[in-house]
Amino acid sequence: MLLPGLGMAMEGAIWPVVGILLYFTFLQVPLLRFRRALADVRFLAAILTANFVFVPLVV
């Protein structure tokens, strides 16, 4: 609302930023250790924070 032109300018950055966030999210956990990662409370907190706090802020 404060900078109405900024939304249109940043629209092209949405998909690359989401892709980078997903890449780094999945880069941290090899698929063979996925079950162990789900039991790690700190890891789950970091993933949930990234997905529900940082991504909406970026988007």
N, C-alpha and C. Protein backbone atom coordinates (compact mmCIF):
# COMPACT_ATOMS: atom_id res chain seq x y z
N MET A 1 0.81 -1.18 0.00
CA MET A 1 0.00 0.00 0.00
C MET A 1 0.86 1.26 0.00
N LEU A 2 2.03 1.15 0.64
CA LEU A 2 2.89 2.32 0.70
C LEU A 2 3.63 2.56 -0.62
N LEU A 3 3.99 1.48 -1.30
CA LEU A 3 4.72 1.59 -2.57
C LEU A 3 3.99 0.74 -3.62
N PRO A 4 2.94 1.27 -4.23
CA PRO A 4 2.14 0.45 -5.15
C PRO A 4 2.91 -0.04 -6.37
N GLY A 5 3.90 0.68 -6.84
CA GLY A 5 4.65 0.24 -8.00
C GLY A 5 5.64 -0.87 -7.71
N LEU A 6 5.96 -1.06 -6.46
CA LEU A 6 6.95 -2.07 -6.07
C LEU A 6 6.43 -3.49 -6.30
N GLY A 7 5.14 -3.70 -6.11
CA GLY A 7 4.55 -5.03 -6.31
C GLY A 7 4.72 -5.52 -7.74
N MET A 8 4.48 -4.68 -8.69
CA MET A 8 4.63 -5.07 -10.09
C MET A 8 6.09 -5.32 -10.44
N ALA A 9 6.98 -4.53 -9.87
CA ALA A 9 8.40 -4.69 -10.15
C ALA A 9 8.94 -5.99 -9.55
N MET A 10 8.41 -6.39 -8.41
CA MET A 10 8.91 -7.59 -7.72
C MET A 10 8.19 -8.87 -8.18
N GLU A 11 7.17 -8.75 -8.99
CA GLU A 11 6.39 -9.90 -9.42
C GLU A 11 7.24 -10.94 -10.14
N GLY A 12 8.19 -10.50 -10.92
CA GLY A 12 9.05 -11.43 -11.65
C GLY A 12 10.01 -12.20 -10.76
N ALA A 13 10.20 -11.77 -9.52
CA ALA A 13 11.13 -12.43 -8.61
C ALA A 13 10.46 -13.51 -7.77
N ILE A 14 9.16 -13.64 -7.84
CA ILE A 14 8.46 -14.60 -6.97
C ILE A 14 8.91 -16.03 -7.23
N TRP A 15 8.82 -16.50 -8.47
CA TRP A 15 9.14 -17.90 -8.75
C TRP A 15 10.63 -18.22 -8.54
N PRO A 16 11.55 -17.37 -8.94
CA PRO A 16 12.95 -17.68 -8.64
C PRO A 16 13.24 -17.74 -7.13
N VAL A 17 12.64 -16.87 -6.36
CA VAL A 17 12.87 -16.89 -4.91
C VAL A 17 12.26 -18.15 -4.30
N VAL A 18 11.07 -18.52 -4.71
CA VAL A 18 10.45 -19.75 -4.20
C VAL A 18 11.31 -20.96 -4.59
N GLY A 19 11.81 -20.98 -5.81
CA GLY A 19 12.67 -22.08 -6.24
C GLY A 19 13.94 -22.17 -5.42
N ILE A 20 14.56 -21.05 -5.14
CA ILE A 20 15.78 -21.04 -4.33
C ILE A 20 15.49 -21.51 -2.91
N LEU A 21 14.39 -21.05 -2.33
CA LEU A 21 14.03 -21.49 -0.98
C LEU A 21 13.77 -23.00 -0.93
N LEU A 22 13.08 -23.52 -1.92
CA LEU A 22 12.84 -24.97 -1.96
C LEU A 22 14.14 -25.74 -2.17
N TYR A 23 15.00 -25.24 -3.02
CA TYR A 23 16.28 -25.90 -3.27
C TYR A 23 17.09 -26.04 -1.99
N PHE A 24 17.21 -24.93 -1.25
CA PHE A 24 17.99 -24.98 -0.02
C PHE A 24 17.29 -25.79 1.07
N THR A 25 15.97 -25.83 1.04
CA THR A 25 15.23 -26.65 1.99
C THR A 25 15.54 -28.13 1.77
N PHE A 26 15.46 -28.59 0.54
CA PHE A 26 15.68 -30.00 0.26
C PHE A 26 17.16 -30.37 0.18
N LEU A 27 18.01 -29.39 0.00
CA LEU A 27 19.44 -29.65 -0.04
C LEU A 27 19.96 -30.12 1.31
N GLN A 28 19.31 -29.71 2.38
CA GLN A 28 19.78 -30.01 3.72
C GLN A 28 19.50 -31.44 4.15
N VAL A 29 18.59 -32.13 3.50
CA VAL A 29 18.21 -33.47 3.94
C VAL A 29 18.30 -34.46 2.78
N PRO A 30 19.26 -35.38 2.83
CA PRO A 30 19.27 -36.44 1.83
C PRO A 30 18.01 -37.31 1.98
N LEU A 31 17.50 -37.81 0.88
CA LEU A 31 16.26 -38.58 0.92
C LEU A 31 16.37 -39.84 1.77
N LEU A 32 17.57 -40.41 1.87
CA LEU A 32 17.73 -41.62 2.66
C LEU A 32 17.59 -41.34 4.16
N ARG A 33 17.78 -40.12 4.57
CA ARG A 33 17.67 -39.77 5.99
C ARG A 33 16.42 -38.94 6.27
N PHE A 34 15.44 -39.03 5.40
CA PHE A 34 14.23 -38.22 5.52
C PHE A 34 13.44 -38.56 6.78
N ARG A 35 13.32 -39.84 7.09
CA ARG A 35 12.57 -40.27 8.27
C ARG A 35 13.21 -39.73 9.55
N ARG A 36 14.53 -39.76 9.61
CA ARG A 36 15.25 -39.23 10.78
C ARG A 36 15.07 -37.72 10.87
N ALA A 37 15.02 -37.06 9.73
CA ALA A 37 14.84 -35.61 9.71
C ALA A 37 13.46 -35.22 10.24
N LEU A 38 12.45 -36.03 9.96
CA LEU A 38 11.11 -35.73 10.46
C LEU A 38 11.04 -35.82 11.99
N ALA A 39 11.93 -36.60 12.58
CA ALA A 39 11.96 -36.72 14.04
C ALA A 39 12.75 -35.58 14.69
N ASP A 40 13.49 -34.82 13.90
CA ASP A 40 14.31 -33.73 14.42
C ASP A 40 13.45 -32.48 14.58
N VAL A 41 13.17 -32.12 15.83
CA VAL A 41 12.27 -31.01 16.12
C VAL A 41 12.85 -29.68 15.64
N ARG A 42 14.15 -29.48 15.80
CA ARG A 42 14.77 -28.22 15.37
C ARG A 42 14.66 -28.06 13.85
N PHE A 43 14.88 -29.15 13.11
CA PHE A 43 14.78 -29.10 11.66
C PHE A 43 13.35 -28.76 11.24
N LEU A 44 12.37 -29.43 11.84
CA LEU A 44 10.98 -29.17 11.50
C LEU A 44 10.60 -27.72 11.83
N ALA A 45 11.09 -27.22 12.94
CA ALA A 45 10.80 -25.82 13.30
C ALA A 45 11.39 -24.87 12.26
N ALA A 46 12.61 -25.15 11.80
CA ALA A 46 13.24 -24.30 10.79
C ALA A 46 12.47 -24.35 9.47
N ILE A 47 12.05 -25.53 9.05
CA ILE A 47 11.31 -25.68 7.80
C ILE A 47 9.95 -24.97 7.89
N LEU A 48 9.25 -25.17 9.00
CA LEU A 48 7.95 -24.54 9.15
C LEU A 48 8.07 -23.02 9.23
N THR A 49 9.11 -22.55 9.91
CA THR A 49 9.34 -21.11 9.98
C THR A 49 9.63 -20.54 8.60
N ALA A 50 10.47 -21.22 7.85
CA ALA A 50 10.79 -20.75 6.50
C ALA A 50 9.54 -20.73 5.62
N ASN A 51 8.75 -21.79 5.69
CA ASN A 51 7.60 -21.90 4.80
C ASN A 51 6.44 -20.97 5.18
N PHE A 52 6.25 -20.75 6.47
CA PHE A 52 5.07 -19.98 6.88
C PHE A 52 5.38 -18.58 7.37
N VAL A 53 6.66 -18.22 7.47
CA VAL A 53 7.02 -16.86 7.87
C VAL A 53 7.80 -16.16 6.77
N PHE A 54 8.94 -16.76 6.37
CA PHE A 54 9.81 -16.07 5.40
C PHE A 54 9.23 -16.06 3.98
N VAL A 55 8.67 -17.17 3.54
CA VAL A 55 8.10 -17.20 2.18
C VAL A 55 6.97 -16.19 2.03
N PRO A 56 6.00 -16.14 2.96
CA PRO A 56 4.96 -15.11 2.81
C PRO A 56 5.51 -13.69 2.84
N LEU A 57 6.55 -13.47 3.65
CA LEU A 57 7.15 -12.13 3.67
C LEU A 57 7.77 -11.77 2.32
N VAL A 58 8.41 -12.76 1.69
CA VAL A 58 9.03 -12.52 0.39
C VAL A 58 7.99 -12.33 -0.69
N VAL A 59 6.98 -13.18 -0.66
CA VAL A 59 5.94 -13.12 -1.68
C VAL A 59 5.07 -11.92 -1.45
